[in-house]
Amino acid sequence: MKAIINLNQLVTCSHTSSKAKRGPEMNDVGVISNGAIIIDNGLIRGVGSTYSLQKTIDKIPKENIIDGKGKIVIPGFVDSHTHAIFAGTREAEFAMRLQGKAYMDILLAGGGILSSRQKLIDSTDDEIIEQTKARFDRMMAFGTTTVEAKSGYGLSTEQELRSLELLKALSDRHAIEVQSTFLGAHAIPPEYKDSKADYVSLVCNEMIPIIASKKLAKYCDVFCEKGVFDVEDTERIFETAISHGLELRLHSDEIEALGGTELACALGARSVDHLIAVTNSGLKALEKCETIANLLPGTSYSLMKTFAPGREMIDRNIAISLSTDCNPGSCYTESMPMIISLACLNMKLTPAEALNAATFNGACSLGIQDRVGSLEMGKEADLLLMDMQSYEAIPYHFGINPVLRTMKFGEWIS
Ligand code: NIG
Ligand code: FE
């Protein structure tokens, strides 16, 4: 048994229901002053004030107790949208974008996602693993305990399978928890430039059946965007994914709204992501369903675009989460504290709303909120010891790493 006691704040992010938080619920992060948390066998065995837990604390050996005076504990971040498995980087494109080149123009000219594809093909398994491991290590240091990671730089059966297999091999020996997503429909490979329907057929008839049978991914995602995959392609891929037992996530309304959000809601997707250009019809669809609007303010920041209407979504009772979108093109960051800060300053979320979106609601978007995402009795002990007096300092003191230590399933991993 171990414990952290005398915390200035123990922030639980707990919820009375297993559904995502919405509207005013987003402002409740469950703060316990002079808090303590007790952990045994990876699970949370006590949450409350240090005073109320004193009898149990007295039975714990001194060396297993951390004095959290002047510090806080919050749940580990759930980063529910990343493209973390990739090879090489694209800073030359970053410089081009600074000079006014559009992200989509770079892709349509054969760069962007397609240049990352070439780098993946040209890299050895060890190189890809080593670079991805370094990213997972940075994520853990910045407080992420669960990460969703997508394929999508392979764009062939062989290379998509390879990406997901490498991701599995790495996650089997890394402390961070990985939830895998198949994103074969991330870009149209040049060899299918004039026959997109054939590539969609390859995704549906070959990639999805193999990936599902090998259990290499839990979710299926599509980049639904003008010049990439349209709503019709998305529907074909999603129907196939559902029939093979995969759950759905969607890149939608990142640059232009095509109607993907409405489709994803109708098909019961776990999340619809980006939503920078969401329309009123998309917002109406989100109001009526359980699908979570997964917002990625780092991408708006790095693409120098407007931000998704997070404030309006909360006010309209739409369930939102926040993620990094960590990828080599549109947003290269592993830092969830940075994302929380961007969401507060640019979407006008309160610190509490942003924290719930980065923890409990992130877990909801992955369907794992019964295990992780909040600090409650019986749940897994995924938590962060933070160097601050109040959780409100997370967005306020930006550009630094406020995480002192990261705990995953009861063990300090960073
Ligand atoms: O979410 N837009 C599609 N996919 C990623 C970017 C991938 C890349 O540029 O490498 C995104 O922004
Ligand atoms: Fe993305």
mmCIF file of N, CA and C in Angstrom, residues 201-295:
data_model
loop_
_atom_site.group_PDB
_atom_site.id
_atom_site.type_symbol
_atom_site.label_atom_id
_atom_site.label_comp_id
_atom_site.label_asym_id
_atom_site.label_seq_id
_atom_site.Cartn_x
_atom_site.Cartn_y
_atom_site.Cartn_z
ATOM 1 N N SER A 201 -11.611 0.524 -51.889
ATOM 2 C CA SER A 201 -11.889 -0.927 -51.931
ATOM 3 C C SER A 201 -10.793 -1.713 -51.217
ATOM 4 N N LEU A 202 -9.539 -1.293 -51.425
ATOM 5 C CA LEU A 202 -8.423 -1.978 -50.757
ATOM 6 C C LEU A 202 -8.557 -1.849 -49.231
ATOM 7 N N VAL A 203 -8.899 -0.632 -48.786
ATOM 8 C CA VAL A 203 -9.095 -0.411 -47.348
ATOM 9 C C VAL A 203 -10.195 -1.338 -46.828
ATOM 10 N N CYS A 204 -11.312 -1.408 -47.585
ATOM 11 C CA CYS A 204 -12.481 -2.171 -47.110
ATOM 12 C C CYS A 204 -12.300 -3.684 -47.276
ATOM 13 N N ASN A 205 -11.783 -4.093 -48.418
ATOM 14 C CA ASN A 205 -11.782 -5.536 -48.716
ATOM 15 C C ASN A 205 -10.553 -6.264 -48.195
ATOM 16 N N GLU A 206 -9.460 -5.509 -47.982
ATOM 17 C CA GLU A 206 -8.236 -6.190 -47.571
ATOM 18 C C GLU A 206 -7.757 -5.721 -46.187
ATOM 19 N N MET A 207 -7.553 -4.409 -46.054
ATOM 20 C CA MET A 207 -6.935 -3.918 -44.807
ATOM 21 C C MET A 207 -7.830 -4.161 -43.584
ATOM 22 N N ILE A 208 -9.080 -3.708 -43.640
ATOM 23 C CA ILE A 208 -9.949 -3.827 -42.457
ATOM 24 C C ILE A 208 -10.116 -5.292 -42.027
ATOM 25 N N PRO A 209 -10.433 -6.211 -42.966
ATOM 26 C CA PRO A 209 -10.602 -7.605 -42.513
ATOM 27 C C PRO A 209 -9.349 -8.168 -41.829
ATOM 28 N N ILE A 210 -8.150 -7.875 -42.370
ATOM 29 C CA ILE A 210 -6.930 -8.431 -41.758
ATOM 30 C C ILE A 210 -6.685 -7.791 -40.386
ATOM 31 N N ILE A 211 -6.791 -6.464 -40.346
ATOM 32 C CA ILE A 211 -6.500 -5.751 -39.093
ATOM 33 C C ILE A 211 -7.477 -6.164 -37.992
ATOM 34 N N ALA A 212 -8.756 -6.312 -38.376
ATOM 35 C CA ALA A 212 -9.753 -6.720 -37.379
ATOM 36 C C ALA A 212 -9.489 -8.156 -36.922
ATOM 37 N N SER A 213 -9.157 -9.034 -37.860
ATOM 38 C CA SER A 213 -8.965 -10.437 -37.441
ATOM 39 C C SER A 213 -7.720 -10.585 -36.577
ATOM 40 N N LYS A 214 -6.705 -9.758 -36.816
ATOM 41 C CA LYS A 214 -5.497 -9.818 -35.981
ATOM 42 C C LYS A 214 -5.626 -8.966 -34.722
ATOM 43 N N LYS A 215 -6.766 -8.330 -34.555
ATOM 44 C CA LYS A 215 -7.033 -7.452 -33.400
ATOM 45 C C LYS A 215 -5.926 -6.397 -33.234
ATOM 46 N N LEU A 216 -5.520 -5.796 -34.330
ATOM 47 C CA LEU A 216 -4.447 -4.799 -34.281
ATOM 48 C C LEU A 216 -4.976 -3.396 -34.021
ATOM 49 N N ALA A 217 -6.280 -3.199 -34.093
ATOM 50 C CA ALA A 217 -6.846 -1.881 -33.802
ATOM 51 C C ALA A 217 -8.234 -2.056 -33.202
ATOM 52 N N LYS A 218 -8.596 -1.095 -32.353
ATOM 53 C CA LYS A 218 -9.926 -1.121 -31.751
ATOM 54 C C LYS A 218 -10.863 -0.181 -32.526
ATOM 55 N N TYR A 219 -10.246 0.852 -33.143
ATOM 56 C CA TYR A 219 -11.047 1.878 -33.831
ATOM 57 C C TYR A 219 -10.616 2.003 -35.283
ATOM 58 N N CYS A 220 -11.542 2.559 -36.084
ATOM 59 C CA CYS A 220 -11.239 2.892 -37.470
ATOM 60 C C CYS A 220 -11.527 4.379 -37.666
ATOM 61 N N ASP A 221 -10.598 5.079 -38.303
ATOM 62 C CA ASP A 221 -10.704 6.526 -38.520
ATOM 63 C C ASP A 221 -10.567 6.796 -40.020
ATOM 64 N N VAL A 222 -11.074 7.952 -40.459
ATOM 65 C CA VAL A 222 -10.954 8.382 -41.862
ATOM 66 C C VAL A 222 -10.670 9.884 -41.859
ATOM 67 N N PHE A 223 -9.831 10.352 -42.771
ATOM 68 C CA PHE A 223 -9.622 11.794 -42.954
ATOM 69 C C PHE A 223 -10.657 12.258 -43.979
ATOM 70 N N CYS A 224 -11.811 12.718 -43.482
ATOM 71 C CA CYS A 224 -12.909 13.144 -44.333
ATOM 72 C C CYS A 224 -12.718 14.632 -44.627
ATOM 73 N N GLU A 225 -12.239 14.929 -45.812
ATOM 74 C CA GLU A 225 -11.873 16.322 -46.128
ATOM 75 C C GLU A 225 -11.879 16.505 -47.638
ATOM 76 N N LYS A 226 -12.113 17.720 -48.101
ATOM 77 C CA LYS A 226 -12.101 18.019 -49.534
ATOM 78 C C LYS A 226 -10.739 17.649 -50.129
ATOM 79 N N GLY A 227 -10.746 16.901 -51.213
ATOM 80 C CA GLY A 227 -9.492 16.508 -51.863
ATOM 81 C C GLY A 227 -8.929 15.203 -51.305
ATOM 82 N N VAL A 228 -9.538 14.699 -50.228
ATOM 83 C CA VAL A 228 -9.069 13.433 -49.647
ATOM 84 C C VAL A 228 -10.238 12.432 -49.739
ATOM 85 N N PHE A 229 -10.882 12.077 -48.632
ATOM 86 C CA PHE A 229 -12.006 11.139 -48.680
ATOM 87 C C PHE A 229 -13.310 11.893 -48.405
ATOM 88 N N ASP A 230 -14.319 11.669 -49.266
ATOM 89 C CA ASP A 230 -15.581 12.385 -49.089
ATOM 90 C C ASP A 230 -16.526 11.569 -48.191
ATOM 91 N N VAL A 231 -17.743 12.090 -48.035
ATOM 92 C CA VAL A 231 -18.695 11.447 -47.112
ATOM 93 C C VAL A 231 -19.076 10.044 -47.604
ATOM 94 N N GLU A 232 -19.186 9.928 -48.918
ATOM 95 C CA GLU A 232 -19.537 8.610 -49.486
ATOM 96 C C GLU A 232 -18.433 7.567 -49.194
ATOM 97 N N ASP A 233 -17.170 7.968 -49.402
ATOM 98 C CA ASP A 233 -16.041 7.059 -49.086
ATOM 99 C C ASP A 233 -16.074 6.696 -47.604
ATOM 100 N N THR A 234 -16.295 7.718 -46.777
ATOM 101 C CA THR A 234 -16.283 7.516 -45.328
ATOM 102 C C THR A 234 -17.360 6.516 -44.929
ATOM 103 N N GLU A 235 -18.553 6.675 -45.542
ATOM 104 C CA GLU A 235 -19.658 5.774 -45.199
ATOM 105 C C GLU A 235 -19.313 4.327 -45.572
ATOM 106 N N ARG A 236 -18.723 4.159 -46.737
ATOM 107 C CA ARG A 236 -18.328 2.801 -47.179
ATOM 108 C C ARG A 236 -17.332 2.187 -46.194
ATOM 109 N N ILE A 237 -16.339 2.974 -45.818
ATOM 110 C CA ILE A 237 -15.302 2.460 -44.909
ATOM 111 C C ILE A 237 -15.913 2.180 -43.526
ATOM 112 N N PHE A 238 -16.756 3.090 -43.063
ATOM 113 C CA PHE A 238 -17.357 2.916 -41.732
ATOM 114 C C PHE A 238 -18.284 1.701 -41.677
ATOM 115 N N GLU A 239 -19.084 1.498 -42.727
ATOM 116 C CA GLU A 239 -19.982 0.323 -42.731
ATOM 117 C C GLU A 239 -19.148 -0.960 -42.638
ATOM 118 N N THR A 240 -18.032 -0.977 -43.376
ATOM 119 C CA THR A 240 -17.154 -2.158 -43.336
ATOM 120 C C THR A 240 -16.549 -2.311 -41.943
ATOM 121 N N ALA A 241 -16.078 -1.189 -41.385
ATOM 122 C CA ALA A 241 -15.453 -1.232 -40.057
ATOM 123 C C ALA A 241 -16.446 -1.773 -39.026
ATOM 124 N N ILE A 242 -17.682 -1.283 -39.069
ATOM 125 C CA ILE A 242 -18.704 -1.745 -38.108
ATOM 126 C C ILE A 242 -18.911 -3.253 -38.264
ATOM 127 N N SER A 243 -18.982 -3.696 -39.515
ATOM 128 C CA SER A 243 -19.253 -5.131 -39.720
ATOM 129 C C SER A 243 -18.089 -5.998 -39.243
ATOM 130 N N HIS A 244 -16.916 -5.397 -39.058
ATOM 131 C CA HIS A 244 -15.772 -6.153 -38.519
ATOM 132 C C HIS A 244 -15.514 -5.837 -37.050
ATOM 133 N N GLY A 245 -16.464 -5.197 -36.417
ATOM 134 C CA GLY A 245 -16.378 -4.978 -34.966
ATOM 135 C C GLY A 245 -15.483 -3.831 -34.532
ATOM 136 N N LEU A 246 -15.103 -2.946 -35.472
ATOM 137 C CA LEU A 246 -14.292 -1.788 -35.069
ATOM 138 C C LEU A 246 -15.211 -0.635 -34.679
ATOM 139 N N GLU A 247 -14.760 0.184 -33.731
ATOM 140 C CA GLU A 247 -15.494 1.390 -33.364
ATOM 141 C C GLU A 247 -14.983 2.544 -34.222
ATOM 142 N N LEU A 248 -15.786 3.616 -34.274
ATOM 143 C CA LEU A 248 -15.489 4.680 -35.244
ATOM 144 C C LEU A 248 -15.005 5.978 -34.588
ATOM 145 N N ARG A 249 -14.039 6.637 -35.268
ATOM 146 C CA ARG A 249 -13.609 7.992 -34.946
ATOM 147 C C ARG A 249 -13.465 8.680 -36.297
ATOM 148 N N LEU A 250 -13.566 10.006 -36.337
ATOM 149 C CA LEU A 250 -13.486 10.656 -37.653
ATOM 150 C C LEU A 250 -12.777 12.001 -37.609
ATOM 151 N N HIS A 251 -11.829 12.196 -38.556
ATOM 152 C CA HIS A 251 -11.270 13.532 -38.802
ATOM 153 C C HIS A 251 -12.305 14.285 -39.637
ATOM 154 N N SER A 252 -12.941 15.270 -39.048
ATOM 155 C CA SER A 252 -14.035 15.927 -39.753
ATOM 156 C C SER A 252 -13.996 17.441 -39.560
ATOM 157 N N ASP A 253 -14.355 18.159 -40.604
ATOM 158 C CA ASP A 253 -14.466 19.626 -40.547
ATOM 159 C C ASP A 253 -13.157 20.277 -40.086
ATOM 160 N N GLU A 254 -12.010 19.682 -40.480
ATOM 161 C CA GLU A 254 -10.736 20.306 -40.088
ATOM 162 C C GLU A 254 -10.509 21.568 -40.911
ATOM 163 N N ILE A 255 -10.784 21.462 -42.216
ATOM 164 C CA ILE A 255 -10.569 22.626 -43.080
ATOM 165 C C ILE A 255 -11.895 23.067 -43.702
ATOM 166 N N GLU A 256 -12.658 22.072 -44.205
ATOM 167 C CA GLU A 256 -13.988 22.390 -44.751
ATOM 168 C C GLU A 256 -15.003 21.381 -44.228
ATOM 169 N N ALA A 257 -16.262 21.822 -44.073
ATOM 170 C CA ALA A 257 -17.309 20.904 -43.615
ATOM 171 C C ALA A 257 -17.930 20.205 -44.814
ATOM 172 N N LEU A 258 -17.902 18.862 -44.800
ATOM 173 C CA LEU A 258 -18.473 18.098 -45.916
ATOM 174 C C LEU A 258 -19.728 17.336 -45.513
ATOM 175 N N GLY A 259 -19.990 17.249 -44.205
ATOM 176 C CA GLY A 259 -21.120 16.434 -43.746
ATOM 177 C C GLY A 259 -20.666 15.176 -43.008
ATOM 178 N N GLY A 260 -19.375 15.038 -42.809
ATOM 179 C CA GLY A 260 -18.841 13.866 -42.102
ATOM 180 C C GLY A 260 -19.300 13.810 -40.651
ATOM 181 N N THR A 261 -19.432 14.965 -40.039
ATOM 182 C CA THR A 261 -19.840 15.003 -38.630
ATOM 183 C C THR A 261 -21.231 14.396 -38.469
ATOM 184 N N GLU A 262 -22.148 14.791 -39.350
ATOM 185 C CA GLU A 262 -23.518 14.279 -39.292
ATOM 186 C C GLU A 262 -23.519 12.761 -39.505
ATOM 187 N N LEU A 263 -22.717 12.298 -40.466
ATOM 188 C CA LEU A 263 -22.640 10.854 -40.733
ATOM 189 C C LEU A 263 -22.095 10.108 -39.512
ATOM 190 N N ALA A 264 -21.006 10.622 -38.943
ATOM 191 C CA ALA A 264 -20.377 9.940 -37.801
ATOM 192 C C ALA A 264 -21.365 9.852 -36.632
ATOM 193 N N CYS A 265 -22.106 10.919 -36.405
ATOM 194 C CA CYS A 265 -23.092 10.900 -35.309
ATOM 195 C C CYS A 265 -24.159 9.849 -35.595
ATOM 196 N N ALA A 266 -24.622 9.810 -36.837
ATOM 197 C CA ALA A 266 -25.685 8.858 -37.197
ATOM 198 C C ALA A 266 -25.200 7.416 -37.036
ATOM 199 N N LEU A 267 -23.902 7.177 -37.253
ATOM 200 C CA LEU A 267 -23.381 5.804 -37.164
ATOM 201 C C LEU A 267 -22.858 5.473 -35.761
ATOM 202 N N GLY A 268 -23.052 6.396 -34.807
ATOM 203 C CA GLY A 268 -22.662 6.104 -33.416
ATOM 204 C C GLY A 268 -21.164 6.126 -33.186
ATOM 205 N N ALA A 269 -20.441 6.987 -33.911
ATOM 206 C CA ALA A 269 -18.985 7.079 -33.721
ATOM 207 C C ALA A 269 -18.665 7.454 -32.278
ATOM 208 N N ARG A 270 -17.518 6.978 -31.789
ATOM 209 C CA ARG A 270 -17.055 7.360 -30.453
ATOM 210 C C ARG A 270 -16.709 8.843 -30.404
ATOM 211 N N SER A 271 -16.027 9.309 -31.474
ATOM 212 C CA SER A 271 -15.631 10.716 -31.482
ATOM 213 C C SER A 271 -15.629 11.267 -32.899
ATOM 214 N N VAL A 272 -15.839 12.584 -32.970
ATOM 215 C CA VAL A 272 -15.619 13.329 -34.209
ATOM 216 C C VAL A 272 -14.583 14.379 -33.850
ATOM 217 N N ASP A 273 -13.501 14.448 -34.639
ATOM 218 C CA ASP A 273 -12.334 15.197 -34.204
ATOM 219 C C ASP A 273 -12.003 16.375 -35.126
ATOM 220 N N HIS A 274 -11.452 17.398 -34.561
ATOM 221 C CA HIS A 274 -11.069 18.682 -35.208
ATOM 222 C C HIS A 274 -12.209 19.691 -35.081
ATOM 223 N N LEU A 275 -13.183 19.666 -36.036
ATOM 224 C CA LEU A 275 -14.378 20.514 -35.959
ATOM 225 C C LEU A 275 -14.084 22.020 -35.984
ATOM 226 N N ILE A 276 -12.983 22.407 -36.593
ATOM 227 C CA ILE A 276 -12.667 23.841 -36.717
ATOM 228 C C ILE A 276 -13.736 24.513 -37.579
ATOM 229 N N ALA A 277 -14.165 23.803 -38.647
ATOM 230 C CA ALA A 277 -15.107 24.395 -39.597
ATOM 231 C C ALA A 277 -16.521 23.821 -39.434
ATOM 232 N N VAL A 278 -16.835 23.329 -38.234
ATOM 233 C CA VAL A 278 -18.157 22.688 -38.027
ATOM 234 C C VAL A 278 -19.294 23.675 -38.336
ATOM 235 N N THR A 279 -20.381 23.156 -38.918
ATOM 236 C CA THR A 279 -21.538 24.000 -39.243
ATOM 237 C C THR A 279 -22.602 23.843 -38.151
ATOM 238 N N ASN A 280 -23.647 24.641 -38.260
ATOM 239 C CA ASN A 280 -24.731 24.522 -37.289
ATOM 240 C C ASN A 280 -25.393 23.145 -37.392
ATOM 241 N N SER A 281 -25.452 22.617 -38.590
ATOM 242 C CA SER A 281 -26.051 21.283 -38.752
ATOM 243 C C SER A 281 -25.189 20.220 -38.050
ATOM 244 N N GLY A 282 -23.875 20.364 -38.114
ATOM 245 C CA GLY A 282 -22.981 19.448 -37.391
ATOM 246 C C GLY A 282 -23.173 19.584 -35.890
ATOM 247 N N LEU A 283 -23.287 20.813 -35.420
ATOM 248 C CA LEU A 283 -23.478 21.033 -33.979
ATOM 249 C C LEU A 283 -24.801 20.436 -33.519
ATOM 250 N N LYS A 284 -25.835 20.576 -34.365
ATOM 251 C CA LYS A 284 -27.148 20.003 -34.012
ATOM 252 C C LYS A 284 -27.059 18.488 -33.885
ATOM 253 N N ALA A 285 -26.323 17.872 -34.803
ATOM 254 C CA ALA A 285 -26.165 16.409 -34.753
ATOM 255 C C ALA A 285 -25.440 16.020 -33.463
ATOM 256 N N LEU A 286 -24.406 16.769 -33.105
ATOM 257 C CA LEU A 286 -23.630 16.456 -31.891
ATOM 258 C C LEU A 286 -24.461 16.637 -30.622
ATOM 259 N N GLU A 287 -25.382 17.615 -30.651
ATOM 260 C CA GLU A 287 -26.237 17.861 -29.473
ATOM 261 C C GLU A 287 -27.074 16.646 -29.124
ATOM 262 N N LYS A 288 -27.446 15.892 -30.164
ATOM 263 C CA LYS A 288 -28.425 14.816 -29.963
ATOM 264 C C LYS A 288 -27.803 13.447 -29.770
ATOM 265 N N CYS A 289 -26.467 13.336 -29.739
ATOM 266 C CA CYS A 289 -25.901 11.976 -29.664
ATOM 267 C C CYS A 289 -24.806 11.882 -28.607
ATOM 268 N N GLU A 290 -24.309 10.675 -28.434
ATOM 269 C CA GLU A 290 -23.268 10.409 -27.419
ATOM 270 C C GLU A 290 -21.865 10.645 -27.986
ATOM 271 N N THR A 291 -21.771 10.824 -29.282
ATOM 272 C CA THR A 291 -20.465 11.048 -29.927
ATOM 273 C C THR A 291 -19.782 12.270 -29.318
ATOM 274 N N ILE A 292 -18.492 12.111 -29.034
ATOM 275 C CA ILE A 292 -17.770 13.208 -28.379
ATOM 276 C C ILE A 292 -17.045 14.075 -29.403
ATOM 277 N N ALA A 293 -17.166 15.378 -29.232
ATOM 278 C CA ALA A 293 -16.434 16.329 -30.076
ATOM 279 C C ALA A 293 -15.023 16.440 -29.511
ATOM 280 N N ASN A 294 -14.066 15.852 -30.220
ATOM 281 C CA ASN A 294 -12.687 15.816 -29.731
ATOM 282 C C ASN A 294 -11.931 16.998 -30.351
ATOM 283 N N LEU A 295 -11.603 17.984 -29.536
ATOM 284 C CA LEU A 295 -11.048 19.244 -30.045
ATOM 285 C C LEU A 295 -9.529 19.262 -29.899
#
